[in-house]
Each structure stands twice: as C-alpha cells, then as structure tokens.
C-alpha cells in the first residue's frame, strides 16, 4: 500500500475513534467492536484498506489485552504477598499483656 493510502487508513481509524461515545470508551471490547464496525461501514475506503485498518485495530487490541492481563497478574501477585504479610503479622505475639477486669454496675 502506498503512503497516501496509509495516511487515508490512519485518518479513517482516527475518525472512527473520535466518534466513540464516552460510555463505549470505558469498555475496550465495545470500543474495539465499534471502531471496527465504523471502519467496515466507511464507504470512502476500498476493501484492501478496510482489511488493513482492521489488521491495525486487531493488533492494537491484542496488545491492550496482553497489557491488561499482565496488570491483573501483578495485582494478584501483590494480593498474595500482602495476604502473606498480614497472616505473618497476625500470628506473631509481641509479648505478654496484663488484663484488668472491672465489674460493671447497674445504673
């Protein structure tokens, strides 16, 4: 694909991304599907350009999924570490304590 058409494809992706609603932006799956559908419905692009744009979107989406998965794994690891630290601290006794008991009076 020549350079002018690449710019055309990138511009079409940017237009489709700009059209996404704020409620769609919160969900990466919905955003990907919306932008993909918008690109496929764009009549100014040829079939090859639509396929190239879809490939670009899919690669970007796959990278996003990998990043999210790594982030979730890091959170789970930190939770395991923190839970282990908390359990250790709960099991340790730092010494003896004197307890003073008082009787309660009825008022």
PDB file of C-alpha atoms in Angstrom:
ATOM      1  CA  UNK A   1       0.000   0.000   0.000  1.00  0.00           C
ATOM      2  CA  UNK A   2       1.404   3.416  -0.906  1.00  0.00           C
ATOM      3  CA  UNK A   3       1.992   6.215   1.595  1.00  0.00           C
ATOM      4  CA  UNK A   4      -1.082   8.247   0.639  1.00  0.00           C
ATOM      5  CA  UNK A   5      -3.387   5.318   1.247  1.00  0.00           C
ATOM      6  CA  UNK A   6      -1.695   4.567   4.584  1.00  0.00           C
ATOM      7  CA  UNK A   7      -2.459   8.119   5.679  1.00  0.00           C
ATOM      8  CA  UNK A   8      -6.039   7.598   4.499  1.00  0.00           C
ATOM      9  CA  UNK A   9      -6.377   4.415   6.564  1.00  0.00           C
ATOM     10  CA  UNK A  10      -4.900   6.071   9.661  1.00  0.00           C
ATOM     11  CA  UNK A  11      -7.229   9.054   9.216  1.00  0.00           C
ATOM     12  CA  UNK A  12     -10.220   6.702   8.943  1.00  0.00           C
ATOM     13  CA  UNK A  13      -9.202   4.930  12.166  1.00  0.00           C
ATOM     14  CA  UNK A  14      -8.807   8.270  13.939  1.00  0.00           C
ATOM     15  CA  UNK A  15     -12.234   9.427  12.680  1.00  0.00           C
ATOM     16  CA  UNK A  16     -13.866   6.232  13.903  1.00  0.00           C
ATOM     17  CA  UNK A  17     -12.117   6.541  17.261  1.00  0.00           C
ATOM     18  CA  UNK A  18     -13.286  10.147  17.604  1.00  0.00           C
ATOM     19  CA  UNK A  19     -16.886   9.025  17.033  1.00  0.00           C
ATOM     20  CA  UNK A  20     -16.894   6.659  20.007  1.00  0.00           C
ATOM     21  CA  UNK A  21     -19.221   7.621  22.827  1.00  0.00           C
ATOM     22  CA  UNK A  22     -17.873   8.070  26.353  1.00  0.00           C
ATOM     23  CA  UNK A  23     -19.923   5.086  27.565  1.00  0.00           C
ATOM     24  CA  UNK A  24     -18.253   2.914  24.924  1.00  0.00           C
ATOM     25  CA  UNK A  25     -14.754   4.181  25.807  1.00  0.00           C
ATOM     26  CA  UNK A  26     -14.994   2.590  29.268  1.00  0.00           C
ATOM     27  CA  UNK A  27     -15.155  -0.920  27.784  1.00  0.00           C
ATOM     28  CA  UNK A  28     -12.229  -1.849  25.490  1.00  0.00           C
ATOM     29  CA  UNK A  29     -14.191  -4.672  23.831  1.00  0.00           C
ATOM     30  CA  UNK A  30     -17.109  -2.407  22.936  1.00  0.00           C
ATOM     31  CA  UNK A  31     -14.736   0.309  21.736  1.00  0.00           C
ATOM     32  CA  UNK A  32     -12.851  -2.150  19.513  1.00  0.00           C
ATOM     33  CA  UNK A  33     -16.085  -3.518  18.043  1.00  0.00           C
ATOM     34  CA  UNK A  34     -17.482  -0.015  17.436  1.00  0.00           C
ATOM     35  CA  UNK A  35     -14.347   1.264  15.695  1.00  0.00           C
ATOM     36  CA  UNK A  36     -14.095  -1.933  13.640  1.00  0.00           C
ATOM     37  CA  UNK A  37     -17.757  -1.690  12.575  1.00  0.00           C
ATOM     38  CA  UNK A  38     -17.310   2.008  11.709  1.00  0.00           C
ATOM     39  CA  UNK A  39     -14.256   1.218   9.572  1.00  0.00           C
ATOM     40  CA  UNK A  40     -16.085  -1.580   7.757  1.00  0.00           C
ATOM     41  CA  UNK A  41     -19.049   0.746   7.088  1.00  0.00           C
ATOM     42  CA  UNK A  42     -16.812   3.540   5.749  1.00  0.00           C
ATOM     43  CA  UNK A  43     -17.564   3.870   2.040  1.00  0.00           C
ATOM     44  CA  UNK A  44     -14.510   6.022   1.315  1.00  0.00           C
ATOM     45  CA  UNK A  45     -12.162   3.066   1.880  1.00  0.00           C
ATOM     46  CA  UNK A  46     -11.508   0.237  -0.538  1.00  0.00           C
ATOM     47  CA  UNK A  47     -11.779  -3.386   0.577  1.00  0.00           C
ATOM     48  CA  UNK A  48      -7.985  -3.692   0.926  1.00  0.00           C
ATOM     49  CA  UNK A  49      -7.837  -0.524   3.020  1.00  0.00           C
ATOM     50  CA  UNK A  50     -10.615  -1.808   5.266  1.00  0.00           C
ATOM     51  CA  UNK A  51      -8.709  -5.057   5.751  1.00  0.00           C
ATOM     52  CA  UNK A  52      -5.503  -3.173   6.566  1.00  0.00           C
ATOM     53  CA  UNK A  53      -7.338  -0.941   9.034  1.00  0.00           C
ATOM     54  CA  UNK A  54      -8.919  -3.990  10.673  1.00  0.00           C
ATOM     55  CA  UNK A  55      -5.490  -5.635  10.989  1.00  0.00           C
ATOM     56  CA  UNK A  56      -4.095  -2.496  12.636  1.00  0.00           C
ATOM     57  CA  UNK A  57      -7.042  -2.362  15.047  1.00  0.00           C
ATOM     58  CA  UNK A  58      -6.735  -6.060  15.888  1.00  0.00           C
ATOM     59  CA  UNK A  59      -3.007  -5.790  16.608  1.00  0.00           C
ATOM     60  CA  UNK A  60      -3.612  -2.775  18.840  1.00  0.00           C
ATOM     61  CA  UNK A  61      -6.472  -4.561  20.622  1.00  0.00           C
ATOM     62  CA  UNK A  62      -4.357  -7.698  21.169  1.00  0.00           C
ATOM     63  CA  UNK A  63      -1.583  -5.598  22.724  1.00  0.00           C
ATOM     64  CA  UNK A  64      -4.162  -3.988  25.012  1.00  0.00           C
ATOM     65  CA  UNK A  65      -5.454  -7.406  26.121  1.00  0.00           C
ATOM     66  CA  UNK A  66      -1.911  -8.555  26.924  1.00  0.00           C
ATOM     67  CA  UNK A  67      -1.246  -5.383  28.935  1.00  0.00           C
ATOM     68  CA  UNK A  68      -4.484  -5.825  30.891  1.00  0.00           C
ATOM     69  CA  UNK A  69      -3.628  -9.474  31.591  1.00  0.00           C
ATOM     70  CA  UNK A  70      -0.167  -8.510  32.876  1.00  0.00           C
ATOM     71  CA  UNK A  71      -1.733  -5.830  35.076  1.00  0.00           C
ATOM     72  CA  UNK A  72      -4.214  -8.328  36.548  1.00  0.00           C
ATOM     73  CA  UNK A  73      -1.408 -10.818  37.221  1.00  0.00           C
ATOM     74  CA  UNK A  74       0.584  -8.125  39.046  1.00  0.00           C
ATOM     75  CA  UNK A  75      -2.440  -7.256  41.195  1.00  0.00           C
ATOM     76  CA  UNK A  76      -2.981 -10.932  42.084  1.00  0.00           C
ATOM     77  CA  UNK A  77       0.698 -11.316  42.982  1.00  0.00           C
ATOM     78  CA  UNK A  78       0.598  -8.227  45.198  1.00  0.00           C
ATOM     79  CA  UNK A  79      -2.559  -9.539  46.906  1.00  0.00           C
ATOM     80  CA  UNK A  80      -0.853 -12.857  47.652  1.00  0.00           C
ATOM     81  CA  UNK A  81       2.194 -11.068  49.045  1.00  0.00           C
ATOM     82  CA  UNK A  82       0.098  -8.715  51.177  1.00  0.00           C
ATOM     83  CA  UNK A  83      -2.066 -11.559  52.481  1.00  0.00           C
ATOM     84  CA  UNK A  84       1.070 -13.493  53.428  1.00  0.00           C
ATOM     85  CA  UNK A  85       2.480 -10.485  55.282  1.00  0.00           C
ATOM     86  CA  UNK A  86      -0.802  -9.908  57.111  1.00  0.00           C
ATOM     87  CA  UNK A  87      -1.047 -13.568  58.142  1.00  0.00           C
ATOM     88  CA  UNK A  88       2.524 -13.475  59.486  1.00  0.00           C
ATOM     89  CA  UNK A  89       1.790 -10.352  61.493  1.00  0.00           C
ATOM     90  CA  UNK A  90      -1.394 -11.823  62.934  1.00  0.00           C
ATOM     91  CA  UNK A  91       0.354 -14.974  64.122  1.00  0.00           C
ATOM     92  CA  UNK A  92       3.176 -13.180  65.950  1.00  0.00           C
ATOM     93  CA  UNK A  93       2.703 -12.235  69.565  1.00  0.00           C
ATOM     94  CA  UNK A  94       4.838  -9.383  70.739  1.00  0.00           C
ATOM     95  CA  UNK A  95       4.786 -10.224  74.459  1.00  0.00           C
ATOM     96  CA  UNK A  96       2.506 -10.667  77.435  1.00  0.00           C
ATOM     97  CA  UNK A  97      -0.220  -8.256  78.397  1.00  0.00           C
ATOM     98  CA  UNK A  98      -1.819  -7.572  81.754  1.00  0.00           C
ATOM     99  CA  UNK A  99      -5.571  -7.582  81.690  1.00  0.00           C
ATOM    100  CA  UNK A 100      -7.555  -5.693  84.297  1.00  0.00           C
ATOM    101  CA  UNK A 101     -11.136  -6.770  84.747  1.00  0.00           C
ATOM    102  CA  UNK A 102     -13.696  -4.469  86.310  1.00  0.00           C
ATOM    103  CA  UNK A 103     -17.185  -5.241  87.442  1.00  0.00           C
ATOM    104  CA  UNK A 104     -19.998  -3.407  85.756  1.00  0.00           C
ATOM    105  CA  UNK A 105     -22.525  -1.713  87.985  1.00  0.00           C
ATOM    106  CA  UNK A 106     -26.194  -1.450  87.181  1.00  0.00           C
ATOM    107  CA  UNK A 107     -27.256   2.147  86.973  1.00  0.00           C
TER     108      UNK A 107
END
